[in-house]
mmCIF file of C-alpha atoms in Angstrom:
data_model
loop_
_atom_site.group_PDB
_atom_site.id
_atom_site.type_symbol
_atom_site.label_atom_id
_atom_site.label_comp_id
_atom_site.label_asym_id
_atom_site.label_seq_id
_atom_site.Cartn_x
_atom_site.Cartn_y
_atom_site.Cartn_z
ATOM 1 C CA MET N 1 1.102 32.037 0.168
ATOM 2 C CA VAL N 2 -1.622 33.437 -1.985
ATOM 3 C CA GLN N 3 -4.908 32.626 -1.307
ATOM 4 C CA LEU N 4 -6.911 31.703 -5.314
ATOM 5 C CA ARG N 5 -10.366 30.511 -4.385
ATOM 6 C CA ASP N 6 -12.236 29.881 -0.833
ATOM 7 C CA LYS N 7 -14.082 26.647 -1.371
ATOM 8 C CA ALA N 8 -17.200 25.298 0.724
ATOM 9 C CA ARG N 9 -18.688 21.801 1.083
ATOM 10 C CA LEU N 10 -21.397 20.442 2.061
ATOM 11 C CA VAL N 11 -20.856 17.606 4.528
ATOM 12 C CA ILE N 12 -23.130 15.150 5.967
ATOM 13 C CA LYS N 13 -23.134 13.245 9.301
ATOM 14 C CA GLY N 14 -21.920 10.241 9.096
ATOM 15 C CA ASP N 15 -21.635 9.459 11.799
ATOM 16 C CA SER N 16 -24.638 9.472 13.505
ATOM 17 C CA GLN N 17 -26.222 6.689 10.240
ATOM 18 C CA LYS N 18 -26.478 3.246 11.506
ATOM 19 C CA LYS N 19 -25.492 0.069 9.562
ATOM 20 C CA GLY N 20 -27.894 -1.578 8.340
ATOM 21 C CA THR N 21 -30.245 1.180 8.329
ATOM 22 C CA ASN N 22 -28.612 3.683 6.224
ATOM 23 C CA TYR N 23 -25.500 2.101 5.003
ATOM 24 C CA PHE N 24 -24.627 -1.904 5.059
ATOM 25 C CA GLU N 25 -20.855 -1.975 3.685
ATOM 26 C CA THR N 26 -17.858 0.164 4.160
ATOM 27 C CA PHE N 27 -15.512 -1.024 2.325
ATOM 28 C CA THR N 28 -13.328 -0.024 -0.512
ATOM 29 C CA PRO N 29 -10.414 -2.199 -2.894
ATOM 30 C CA VAL N 30 -7.706 0.298 -3.405
ATOM 31 C CA VAL N 31 -4.511 -0.392 -5.576
ATOM 32 C CA LYS N 32 -1.420 -2.478 -3.182
ATOM 33 C CA ILE N 33 1.501 -0.016 -4.294
ATOM 34 C CA ILE N 34 2.872 -3.847 -4.932
ATOM 35 C CA THR N 35 0.511 -3.666 -7.553
ATOM 36 C CA VAL N 36 1.831 -0.031 -8.828
ATOM 37 C CA LYS N 37 5.986 -0.901 -8.913
ATOM 38 C CA CYS N 38 5.061 -3.433 -11.175
ATOM 39 C CA LEU N 39 2.920 -1.584 -13.254
ATOM 40 C CA LEU N 40 5.480 1.630 -13.498
ATOM 41 C CA THR N 41 8.515 -1.617 -14.326
ATOM 42 C CA LEU N 42 6.350 -2.485 -16.896
ATOM 43 C CA ALA N 43 6.042 0.715 -18.384
ATOM 44 C CA VAL N 44 9.700 2.052 -17.978
ATOM 45 C CA LYS N 45 10.809 -1.253 -19.793
ATOM 46 C CA HIS N 46 8.385 -1.022 -22.811
ATOM 47 C CA GLY N 47 8.997 2.466 -22.880
ATOM 48 C CA TRP N 48 5.359 3.510 -21.970
ATOM 49 C CA VAL N 49 3.936 6.587 -20.521
ATOM 50 C CA VAL N 50 2.264 6.397 -17.561
ATOM 51 C CA HIS N 51 -0.949 8.666 -16.985
ATOM 52 C CA GLN N 52 -1.584 9.870 -14.299
ATOM 53 C CA LEU N 53 -5.899 11.480 -13.471
ATOM 54 C CA ASP N 54 -7.878 12.142 -10.168
ATOM 55 C CA ALA N 55 -11.359 12.609 -10.125
ATOM 56 C CA ASN N 56 -12.331 15.856 -8.899
ATOM 57 C CA ASN N 57 -15.671 15.150 -6.133
ATOM 58 C CA ALA N 58 -14.776 12.022 -6.504
ATOM 59 C CA PHE N 59 -17.598 10.782 -3.619
ATOM 60 C CA LEU N 60 -20.898 12.399 -5.165
ATOM 61 C CA HIS N 61 -20.680 10.495 -8.123
ATOM 62 C CA GLY N 62 -22.391 6.930 -7.030
ATOM 63 C CA ASP N 63 -25.395 5.672 -6.549
ATOM 64 C CA LEU N 64 -27.124 6.371 -3.677
ATOM 65 C CA HIS N 65 -29.574 2.699 -3.128
ATOM 66 C CA GLU N 66 -30.530 3.414 0.751
ATOM 67 C CA GLU N 67 -33.119 6.317 2.284
ATOM 68 C CA VAL N 68 -30.648 8.497 4.069
ATOM 69 C CA TYR N 69 -32.510 11.716 5.787
ATOM 70 C CA MET N 70 -30.594 14.857 7.292
ATOM 71 C CA LYS N 71 -31.441 17.971 8.509
ATOM 72 C CA ILE N 72 -32.175 20.906 7.020
ATOM 73 C CA PRO N 73 -28.687 22.524 6.620
ATOM 74 C CA LEU N 74 -28.923 26.112 7.872
ATOM 75 C CA GLY N 75 -29.412 29.207 5.423
ATOM 76 C CA LEU N 76 -31.449 26.802 3.385
ATOM 77 C CA THR N 77 -35.067 28.335 2.810
ATOM 78 C CA VAL N 78 -37.013 25.941 1.661
ATOM 79 C CA GLY N 79 -41.002 27.075 2.004
ATOM 80 C CA PRO N 80 -42.765 29.483 4.984
ATOM 81 C CA SER N 81 -41.764 26.177 7.219
ATOM 82 C CA SER N 82 -38.244 25.627 6.891
ATOM 83 C CA SER N 83 -38.312 26.040 10.583
ATOM 84 C CA ASP N 84 -40.485 22.692 11.514
ATOM 85 C CA PRO N 85 -37.928 20.589 14.164
ATOM 86 C CA HIS N 86 -40.435 17.760 11.568
ATOM 87 C CA LEU N 87 -38.977 18.683 8.171
ATOM 88 C CA ALA N 88 -36.162 17.227 6.493
ATOM 89 C CA CYS N 89 -34.094 15.984 3.432
ATOM 90 C CA LYS N 90 -34.318 13.259 1.768
ATOM 91 C CA LEU N 91 -31.027 12.265 -0.072
ATOM 92 C CA LYS N 92 -31.317 11.753 -3.960
ATOM 93 C CA LYS N 93 -27.516 11.486 -4.504
ATOM 94 C CA PHE N 94 -24.076 11.245 -2.502
ATOM 95 C CA LEU N 95 -23.086 14.255 0.088
ATOM 96 C CA TYR N 96 -19.646 13.981 1.319
ATOM 97 C CA GLY N 97 -19.118 12.611 4.692
ATOM 98 C CA LEU N 98 -21.369 9.377 4.165
ATOM 99 C CA LYS N 99 -20.258 6.018 5.213
ATOM 100 C CA GLN N 100 -20.788 3.820 2.088
ATOM 101 C CA ALA N 101 -19.224 7.266 -0.146
ATOM 102 C CA SER N 102 -15.932 5.783 -1.413
ATOM 103 C CA ARG N 103 -17.100 2.310 -1.521
ATOM 104 C CA GLN N 104 -19.907 3.259 -3.805
ATOM 105 C CA TRP N 105 -18.071 5.576 -5.655
ATOM 106 C CA CYS N 106 -15.445 2.795 -6.596
ATOM 107 C CA ALA N 107 -18.639 0.871 -7.482
ATOM 108 C CA LYS N 108 -19.359 3.428 -10.234
ATOM 109 C CA LEU N 109 -15.743 3.717 -12.202
ATOM 110 C CA SER N 110 -15.987 0.439 -11.845
ATOM 111 C CA GLN N 111 -19.628 -0.044 -13.890
ATOM 112 C CA SER N 112 -17.929 2.735 -16.277
ATOM 113 C CA LEU N 113 -14.886 0.632 -17.307
ATOM 114 C CA LEU N 114 -16.554 -2.256 -17.618
ATOM 115 C CA SER N 115 -18.709 -0.940 -19.894
ATOM 116 C CA ARG N 116 -15.561 0.028 -21.645
ATOM 117 C CA GLY N 117 -14.699 -3.490 -21.709
ATOM 118 C CA TYR N 118 -12.033 -3.415 -19.007
ATOM 119 C CA SER N 119 -11.738 -6.340 -16.646
ATOM 120 C CA PRO N 120 -11.013 -6.081 -13.385
ATOM 121 C CA SER N 121 -8.035 -8.183 -12.017
ATOM 122 C CA LYS N 122 -8.930 -11.530 -9.905
ATOM 123 C CA ASN N 123 -5.540 -10.776 -7.646
ATOM 124 C CA ASP N 124 -6.110 -7.330 -7.950
ATOM 125 C CA SER N 125 -9.171 -5.649 -6.973
ATOM 126 C CA ALA N 126 -8.431 -1.760 -7.938
ATOM 127 C CA LEU N 127 -6.208 -2.834 -11.272
ATOM 128 C CA PHE N 128 -8.213 -2.638 -14.261
ATOM 129 C CA THR N 129 -7.283 -4.175 -18.034
ATOM 130 C CA LYS N 130 -7.920 -4.407 -21.686
ATOM 131 C CA ILE N 131 -5.991 -6.438 -23.915
ATOM 132 C CA THR N 132 -6.260 -7.088 -27.750
ATOM 133 C CA VAL N 133 -4.560 -8.260 -29.855
ATOM 134 C CA SER N 134 -2.216 -6.119 -30.841
ATOM 135 C CA SER N 135 -2.391 -3.298 -27.947
ATOM 136 C CA ILE N 136 -2.833 -3.620 -24.010
ATOM 137 C CA VAL N 137 -3.793 -1.086 -21.517
ATOM 138 C CA ILE N 138 -3.918 -0.885 -17.787
ATOM 139 C CA LEU N 139 -6.454 1.428 -14.942
ATOM 140 C CA VAL N 140 -5.063 1.378 -11.725
ATOM 141 C CA VAL N 141 -7.165 2.873 -8.943
ATOM 142 C CA TYR N 142 -6.633 4.031 -5.184
ATOM 143 C CA VAL N 143 -9.986 5.848 -4.612
ATOM 144 C CA ALA N 144 -9.847 9.206 -6.229
ATOM 145 C CA ASP N 145 -6.041 8.757 -7.708
ATOM 146 C CA ILE N 146 -5.960 6.994 -10.949
ATOM 147 C CA LEU N 147 -2.849 5.563 -12.930
ATOM 148 C CA LEU N 148 -3.008 5.344 -17.216
ATOM 149 C CA ALA N 149 -0.356 2.733 -19.219
ATOM 150 C CA GLY N 150 -0.553 1.345 -22.792
ATOM 151 C CA ASP N 151 0.492 0.958 -25.509
ATOM 152 C CA ASN N 152 -2.574 2.337 -27.601
ATOM 153 C CA GLY N 153 -2.651 5.557 -27.379
ATOM 154 C CA GLN N 154 -5.514 6.171 -29.127
ATOM 155 C CA GLU N 155 -7.388 4.088 -26.934
ATOM 156 C CA ILE N 156 -5.767 6.203 -23.616
ATOM 157 C CA ALA N 157 -6.986 9.207 -25.101
ATOM 158 C CA HIS N 158 -10.603 8.017 -25.731
ATOM 159 C CA LEU N 159 -10.653 6.881 -22.923
ATOM 160 C CA LYS N 160 -9.403 10.290 -20.111
ATOM 161 C CA ALA N 161 -12.324 11.550 -22.721
ATOM 162 C CA PHE N 162 -15.355 9.212 -21.190
ATOM 163 C CA LEU N 163 -14.681 9.207 -17.763
ATOM 164 C CA ASP N 164 -13.899 13.727 -18.145
ATOM 165 C CA GLN N 165 -17.410 12.721 -19.384
ATOM 166 C CA GLN N 166 -18.931 10.523 -17.476
ATOM 167 C CA PHE N 167 -17.388 11.918 -14.062
ATOM 168 C CA LYS N 168 -14.804 14.724 -14.528
ATOM 169 C CA ILE N 169 -11.378 14.453 -14.474
ATOM 170 C CA LYS N 170 -7.650 16.569 -13.966
ATOM 171 C CA ASP N 171 -5.272 14.465 -15.918
ATOM 172 C CA LEU N 172 -2.295 15.935 -14.227
ATOM 173 C CA GLY N 173 0.209 14.605 -16.612
ATOM 174 C CA SER N 174 3.028 12.114 -16.691
ATOM 175 C CA ILE N 175 3.213 10.336 -13.606
ATOM 176 C CA HIS N 176 5.424 11.662 -10.685
ATOM 177 C CA TYR N 177 3.949 12.084 -7.171
ATOM 178 C CA PHE N 178 1.603 9.551 -6.522
ATOM 179 C CA LEU N 179 0.142 7.982 -2.756
ATOM 180 C CA GLY N 180 3.806 10.238 -1.312
ATOM 181 C CA LEU N 181 6.143 8.842 -3.612
ATOM 182 C CA GLU N 182 8.129 10.701 -5.932
ATOM 183 C CA VAL N 183 7.957 8.801 -9.292
ATOM 184 C CA SER N 184 11.590 10.373 -11.317
ATOM 185 C CA LEU N 185 11.918 8.979 -14.976
ATOM 186 C CA VAL N 186 15.774 8.632 -15.336
ATOM 187 C CA GLU N 187 18.450 7.455 -17.978
ATOM 188 C CA CYS N 188 17.830 3.815 -16.564
ATOM 189 C CA GLY N 189 14.821 3.479 -14.897
ATOM 190 C CA TYR N 190 12.455 4.872 -12.847
ATOM 191 C CA VAL N 191 13.470 6.279 -9.089
ATOM 192 C CA VAL N 192 10.956 5.544 -6.627
ATOM 193 C CA HIS N 193 11.530 7.890 -3.217
ATOM 194 C CA GLN N 194 10.009 9.691 -0.325
ATOM 195 C CA HIS N 195 11.738 13.250 -0.360
ATOM 196 C CA LYS N 196 9.345 15.576 0.749
ATOM 197 C CA TYR N 197 7.261 12.549 2.998
ATOM 198 C CA THR N 198 11.317 11.846 4.652
ATOM 199 C CA THR N 199 11.554 15.713 5.210
ATOM 200 C CA ASP N 200 8.163 16.074 6.808
ATOM 201 C CA LEU N 201 8.777 13.649 9.203
ATOM 202 C CA LEU N 202 12.375 14.730 9.868
ATOM 203 C CA SER N 203 10.408 17.600 10.855
ATOM 204 C CA GLU N 204 7.496 17.344 13.318
ATOM 205 C CA PHE N 205 9.384 15.330 15.680
ATOM 206 C CA HIS N 206 12.628 17.991 15.566
ATOM 207 C CA CYS N 207 14.946 15.641 13.889
ATOM 208 C CA LEU N 208 16.747 17.593 10.687
ATOM 209 C CA ASP N 209 19.548 18.727 12.842
ATOM 210 C CA THR N 210 20.253 16.186 14.496
ATOM 211 C CA LYS N 211 23.639 13.612 13.675
ATOM 212 C CA PRO N 212 22.716 10.817 11.683
ATOM 213 C CA VAL N 213 23.256 7.057 11.828
ATOM 214 C CA THR N 214 24.859 4.580 10.019
ATOM 215 C CA THR N 215 22.654 1.231 11.090
ATOM 216 C CA PRO N 216 18.706 1.536 10.923
ATOM 217 C CA LEU N 217 18.745 0.566 14.965
ATOM 218 C CA ASP N 218 21.281 0.786 17.448
ATOM 219 C CA PRO N 219 23.492 -2.815 17.523
ATOM 220 C CA GLN N 220 24.195 -2.340 21.761
ATOM 221 C CA ASN N 221 20.325 -1.800 22.301
ATOM 222 C CA LYS N 222 18.320 -4.901 23.314
ATOM 223 C CA LEU N 223 14.985 -3.645 24.138
ATOM 224 C CA HIS N 224 12.188 -5.889 26.198
ATOM 225 C CA ILE N 225 8.496 -4.587 26.762
ATOM 226 C CA ASP N 226 9.121 -3.910 30.072
ATOM 227 C CA SER N 227 12.288 -2.300 29.386
ATOM 228 C CA GLY N 228 12.395 1.611 31.018
ATOM 229 C CA ASP N 229 9.894 4.095 32.103
ATOM 230 C CA PRO N 230 6.628 4.135 30.380
ATOM 231 C CA ILE N 231 5.792 7.889 27.601
ATOM 232 C CA SER N 232 4.446 10.162 28.510
ATOM 233 C CA ASP N 233 1.742 10.759 24.788
ATOM 234 C CA PRO N 234 1.927 6.845 23.698
ATOM 235 C CA SER N 235 0.151 7.946 21.121
ATOM 236 C CA THR N 236 2.590 9.977 19.443
ATOM 237 C CA TYR N 237 4.891 6.207 19.655
ATOM 238 C CA LYS N 238 2.429 4.524 17.375
ATOM 239 C CA SER N 239 1.994 7.778 15.177
ATOM 240 C CA LEU N 240 5.520 7.306 14.244
ATOM 241 C CA ILE N 241 5.524 3.656 13.767
ATOM 242 C CA GLY N 242 2.811 4.078 11.828
ATOM 243 C CA LYS N 243 4.208 6.872 9.430
ATOM 244 C CA LEU N 244 7.701 4.706 9.336
ATOM 245 C CA ASN N 245 5.770 1.480 8.247
ATOM 246 C CA PHE N 246 5.440 3.415 5.311
ATOM 247 C CA PHE N 247 8.607 4.156 4.378
ATOM 248 C CA GLN N 248 8.767 0.256 4.009
ATOM 249 C CA HIS N 249 6.929 0.801 0.377
ATOM 250 C CA THR N 250 10.795 2.078 -0.809
ATOM 251 C CA ARG N 251 13.675 1.773 2.158
ATOM 252 C CA PRO N 252 13.297 -1.702 2.478
ATOM 253 C CA ASN N 253 16.836 -1.443 4.779
ATOM 254 C CA ILE N 254 14.108 -0.265 7.413
ATOM 255 C CA SER N 255 11.697 -3.600 7.264
ATOM 256 C CA PHE N 256 13.302 -5.218 10.060
ATOM 257 C CA SER N 257 13.532 -2.312 12.043
ATOM 258 C CA VAL N 258 9.909 -1.632 11.408
ATOM 259 C CA GLN N 259 8.612 -4.842 12.513
ATOM 260 C CA HIS N 260 10.834 -5.182 15.409
ATOM 261 C CA LEU N 261 9.205 -1.875 16.827
ATOM 262 C CA SER N 262 6.274 -2.886 16.476
ATOM 263 C CA GLN N 263 6.086 -5.071 18.772
ATOM 264 C CA PHE N 264 5.686 -2.712 21.523
ATOM 265 C CA LEU N 265 2.975 -0.428 20.418
ATOM 266 C CA VAL N 266 0.424 -1.398 23.218
ATOM 267 C CA SER N 267 2.783 0.141 26.185
ATOM 268 C CA PRO N 268 5.659 1.384 24.721
ATOM 269 C CA LYS N 269 8.081 2.994 26.805
ATOM 270 C CA VAL N 270 11.087 6.008 26.100
ATOM 271 C CA PRO N 271 14.292 2.990 24.644
ATOM 272 C CA HIS N 272 11.678 1.808 22.411
ATOM 273 C CA MET N 273 10.415 6.030 21.986
ATOM 274 C CA LEU N 274 14.826 6.272 21.366
ATOM 275 C CA ASP N 275 15.275 3.857 19.217
ATOM 276 C CA ALA N 276 11.918 5.003 16.416
ATOM 277 C CA LEU N 277 13.558 8.146 16.575
ATOM 278 C CA HIS N 278 17.257 6.507 16.126
ATOM 279 C CA VAL N 279 15.410 5.088 12.941
ATOM 280 C CA LEU N 280 15.140 8.622 12.012
ATOM 281 C CA ARG N 281 18.215 9.223 12.393
ATOM 282 C CA TYR N 282 19.324 6.543 10.002
ATOM 283 C CA LEU N 283 16.945 8.447 7.045
ATOM 284 C CA ALA N 284 18.191 10.962 7.529
ATOM 285 C CA ASN N 285 21.715 10.401 6.308
ATOM 286 C CA ASP N 286 19.792 10.016 2.405
ATOM 287 C CA PRO N 287 16.147 11.028 2.237
ATOM 288 C CA THR N 288 16.375 10.699 -1.510
ATOM 289 C CA ARG N 289 17.183 7.467 -1.517
ATOM 290 C CA GLY N 290 14.951 5.245 -3.296
ATOM 291 C CA ILE N 291 14.544 2.404 -5.307
ATOM 292 C CA LEU N 292 15.443 2.265 -9.168
ATOM 293 C CA LEU N 293 12.477 0.414 -11.461
ATOM 294 C CA SER N 294 14.829 -0.184 -13.695
ATOM 295 C CA SER N 295 14.593 0.228 -18.532
ATOM 296 C CA SER N 296 16.407 -2.961 -18.692
ATOM 297 C CA SER N 297 14.438 -5.832 -21.218
ATOM 298 C CA ASP N 298 15.113 -8.604 -17.975
ATOM 299 C CA PHE N 299 11.881 -9.872 -17.125
ATOM 300 C CA THR N 300 13.301 -12.122 -15.158
ATOM 301 C CA LEU N 301 11.974 -12.614 -11.698
ATOM 302 C CA LYS N 302 14.747 -13.872 -8.818
ATOM 303 C CA ALA N 303 13.074 -14.319 -4.772
ATOM 304 C CA TYR N 304 15.502 -14.663 -1.492
ATOM 305 C CA SER N 305 14.610 -16.196 1.756
ATOM 306 C CA ASP N 306 16.062 -15.898 4.661
ATOM 307 C CA SER N 307 14.726 -16.985 8.658
ATOM 308 C CA ASP N 308 16.203 -15.625 12.006
ATOM 309 C CA TRP N 309 15.234 -18.694 14.543
ATOM 310 C CA ALA N 310 13.807 -17.559 18.177
ATOM 311 C CA ALA N 311 15.024 -14.145 17.270
ATOM 312 C CA CYS N 312 12.047 -12.720 19.614
ATOM 313 C CA PRO N 313 13.687 -13.008 23.005
ATOM 314 C CA ILE N 314 9.253 -12.166 24.285
ATOM 315 C CA SER N 315 7.840 -14.696 22.164
ATOM 316 C CA ARG N 316 10.971 -17.484 20.827
ATOM 317 C CA ARG N 317 9.422 -16.900 17.799
ATOM 318 C CA SER N 318 11.216 -16.975 14.832
ATOM 319 C CA VAL N 319 11.365 -13.621 12.272
ATOM 320 C CA THR N 320 11.254 -14.157 8.721
ATOM 321 C CA GLY N 321 12.588 -11.994 5.622
ATOM 322 C CA TYR N 322 11.680 -12.575 1.620
ATOM 323 C CA PHE N 323 12.609 -9.954 -0.943
ATOM 324 C CA VAL N 324 11.543 -10.022 -4.979
ATOM 325 C CA LEU N 325 12.687 -9.043 -7.507
ATOM 326 C CA GLY N 326 13.890 -9.030 -11.613
ATOM 327 C CA ASP N 327 16.407 -6.573 -11.993
ATOM 328 C CA SER N 328 13.589 -4.292 -10.001
ATOM 329 C CA PRO N 329 12.375 -4.520 -6.195
ATOM 330 C CA VAL N 330 9.292 -5.467 -5.708
ATOM 331 C CA SER N 331 8.281 -7.011 -2.488
ATOM 332 C CA TRP N 332 10.012 -7.041 0.489
ATOM 333 C CA LYS N 333 8.185 -7.934 4.090
ATOM 334 C CA SER N 334 10.440 -8.844 7.657
ATOM 335 C CA LYS N 335 7.316 -10.756 9.742
ATOM 336 C CA LYS N 336 7.255 -12.704 12.991
ATOM 337 C CA HIS N 337 5.866 -16.445 12.288
ATOM 338 C CA PRO N 338 2.616 -16.742 14.001
ATOM 339 C CA THR N 339 3.984 -20.044 15.804
ATOM 340 C CA VAL N 340 7.033 -21.067 17.611
ATOM 341 C CA SER N 341 9.418 -23.484 15.105
ATOM 342 C CA LEU N 342 10.785 -26.725 16.811
ATOM 343 C CA SER N 343 14.426 -26.036 14.828
ATOM 344 C CA PHE N 344 16.085 -23.319 12.485
ATOM 345 C CA ASP N 345 15.697 -25.927 9.344
ATOM 346 C CA GLU N 346 11.533 -25.398 10.142
ATOM 347 C CA ALA N 347 11.729 -21.847 10.573
ATOM 348 C CA GLU N 348 13.402 -21.244 7.380
ATOM 349 C CA TYR N 349 10.815 -24.156 5.576
ATOM 350 C CA ARG N 350 8.215 -21.507 6.627
ATOM 351 C CA ALA N 351 10.535 -18.548 5.231
ATOM 352 C CA LEU N 352 10.147 -20.851 2.221
ATOM 353 C CA ARG N 353 6.943 -21.328 2.050
ATOM 354 C CA GLN N 354 6.371 -17.431 2.805
ATOM 355 C CA VAL N 355 8.209 -16.139 -0.068
ATOM 356 C CA VAL N 356 6.189 -18.936 -2.545
ATOM 357 C CA ALA N 357 2.903 -17.466 -1.607
ATOM 358 C CA GLU N 358 4.285 -13.958 -2.849
ATOM 359 C CA VAL N 359 5.745 -15.552 -6.397
ATOM 360 C CA SER N 360 2.846 -17.177 -6.847
ATOM 361 C CA TRP N 361 0.401 -13.978 -6.140
ATOM 362 C CA LEU N 362 2.922 -12.197 -8.194
ATOM 363 C CA LEU N 363 3.049 -14.568 -11.530
ATOM 364 C CA ARG N 364 -1.382 -14.043 -11.657
ATOM 365 C CA LEU N 365 -0.989 -10.824 -11.087
ATOM 366 C CA LEU N 366 1.361 -10.329 -14.163
ATOM 367 C CA ALA N 367 -0.033 -12.608 -16.117
ATOM 368 C CA ASN N 368 -2.865 -10.513 -15.381
ATOM 369 C CA MET N 369 -0.512 -7.427 -17.248
ATOM 370 C CA ASP N 370 0.217 -9.288 -20.123
ATOM 371 C CA LEU N 371 3.036 -10.595 -18.922
ATOM 372 C CA SER N 372 3.669 -14.879 -18.754
ATOM 373 C CA ILE N 373 6.727 -15.679 -17.001
ATOM 374 C CA THR N 374 7.148 -19.754 -17.540
ATOM 375 C CA SER N 375 10.444 -19.757 -17.331
ATOM 376 C CA PRO N 376 11.213 -21.439 -13.850
ATOM 377 C CA ILE N 377 11.664 -18.660 -11.398
ATOM 378 C CA SER N 378 14.828 -18.474 -8.737
ATOM 379 C CA ILE N 379 14.251 -18.705 -4.816
ATOM 380 C CA PHE N 380 17.736 -18.843 -2.958
ATOM 381 C CA CYS N 381 17.422 -20.169 0.505
ATOM 382 C CA ASP N 382 20.941 -20.336 2.669
ATOM 383 C CA SER N 383 19.952 -23.613 4.006
ATOM 384 C CA GLN N 384 20.744 -26.614 2.385
ATOM 385 C CA ALA N 385 18.594 -29.131 4.929
ATOM 386 C CA THR N 386 15.508 -26.519 4.117
ATOM 387 C CA MET N 387 17.001 -27.315 0.601
ATOM 388 C CA HIS N 388 16.812 -30.746 1.320
ATOM 389 C CA ILE N 389 13.298 -31.250 2.694
ATOM 390 C CA ALA N 390 11.500 -28.928 0.293
ATOM 391 C CA ARG N 391 12.903 -31.139 -2.693
ATOM 392 C CA ASN N 392 12.003 -34.633 -0.919
ATOM 393 C CA PRO N 393 9.122 -34.258 1.096
ATOM 394 C CA VAL N 394 9.727 -37.270 3.002
ATOM 395 C CA PHE N 395 8.045 -38.254 6.175
ATOM 396 C CA HIS N 396 10.362 -37.431 9.440
ATOM 397 C CA LYS N 397 9.487 -37.398 12.719
ATOM 398 C CA ARG N 398 10.348 -33.646 12.865
ATOM 399 C CA THR N 399 8.866 -32.274 10.143
ATOM 400 C CA LYS N 400 5.398 -34.023 9.889
ATOM 401 C CA HIS N 401 3.921 -31.804 11.804
ATOM 402 C CA ILE N 402 4.595 -28.534 9.565
#
């Protein structure tokens, strides 16, 4: 490895800040991965180039409204009394380490985009659009990482120059690696996968040379809360499940497995860890596998829902799964119900409700991207009784409590 340069940064001790005194709010809106997949899908269907930008020293650009003081850094001389313990530095601008730095950076960026005529979305606070009669430009933000696409090349170039003047940005060219997602342009669309992330995780847990398996979970193993002996370091299991959870952005086929293993985070046992490693061995089958965002001109949406009634042997709650796509998968989830369903039809109806809510949000999000879908959305369910309940809202003793 060749060392290109030395780099040093002055960082403040944000852990000593007190809420209500020198900071108030820290929440920072970031773009949802589903929004990124929708943007990539629209871009590849319209033939747009997706530009990737990165803001240099993003957290230093926010406006500091609170009074924040820090000790004089070692080596800094401000006068003959620099060693006086009563002297301190009053910050006029942000430094790395301040708890509100990320929030104020996003506020500053939003203010700059609003001045250029961009409108934030009510369905994703990190999505901005500028729509005119003849053109559209879309921008999404994840802290300092920015994606920019649209059909107005002149406006995109002007926006890049404006952002560079305001914040000093790096133009990384066409999208290729964003938030751990590797994006490759092929003849039929974008392929989104996590090859590097997969190999790094396999190496971390010493599974590179293990024999791959063909199923995400071992169908012979029935896990329970008290199965086996506790593992020596529970944080290892929690870390692995958290990283597997991130894989769901491109690998919908492990969604149920991750949901199932997440039940045991409080007190993981040896069999739980072995099954989590089993999921890793399944990923080792094809580390480059991902999803295809098709470039075809089909903009229709379809959704599928299903539920496994009383699937959880611990709580007897049902597990819902749904999948939303046109010819490109954009949203899916496997989740345990918050309450116990009294019948199979009730469990299926609750699953149907979840997928309808997701589709409704997606329609509003796509409308913000200037894609209005007015045709009815096909939602598929494998329960005739559930479809009958959905079509005929009849007051019934078994459905009145749903």
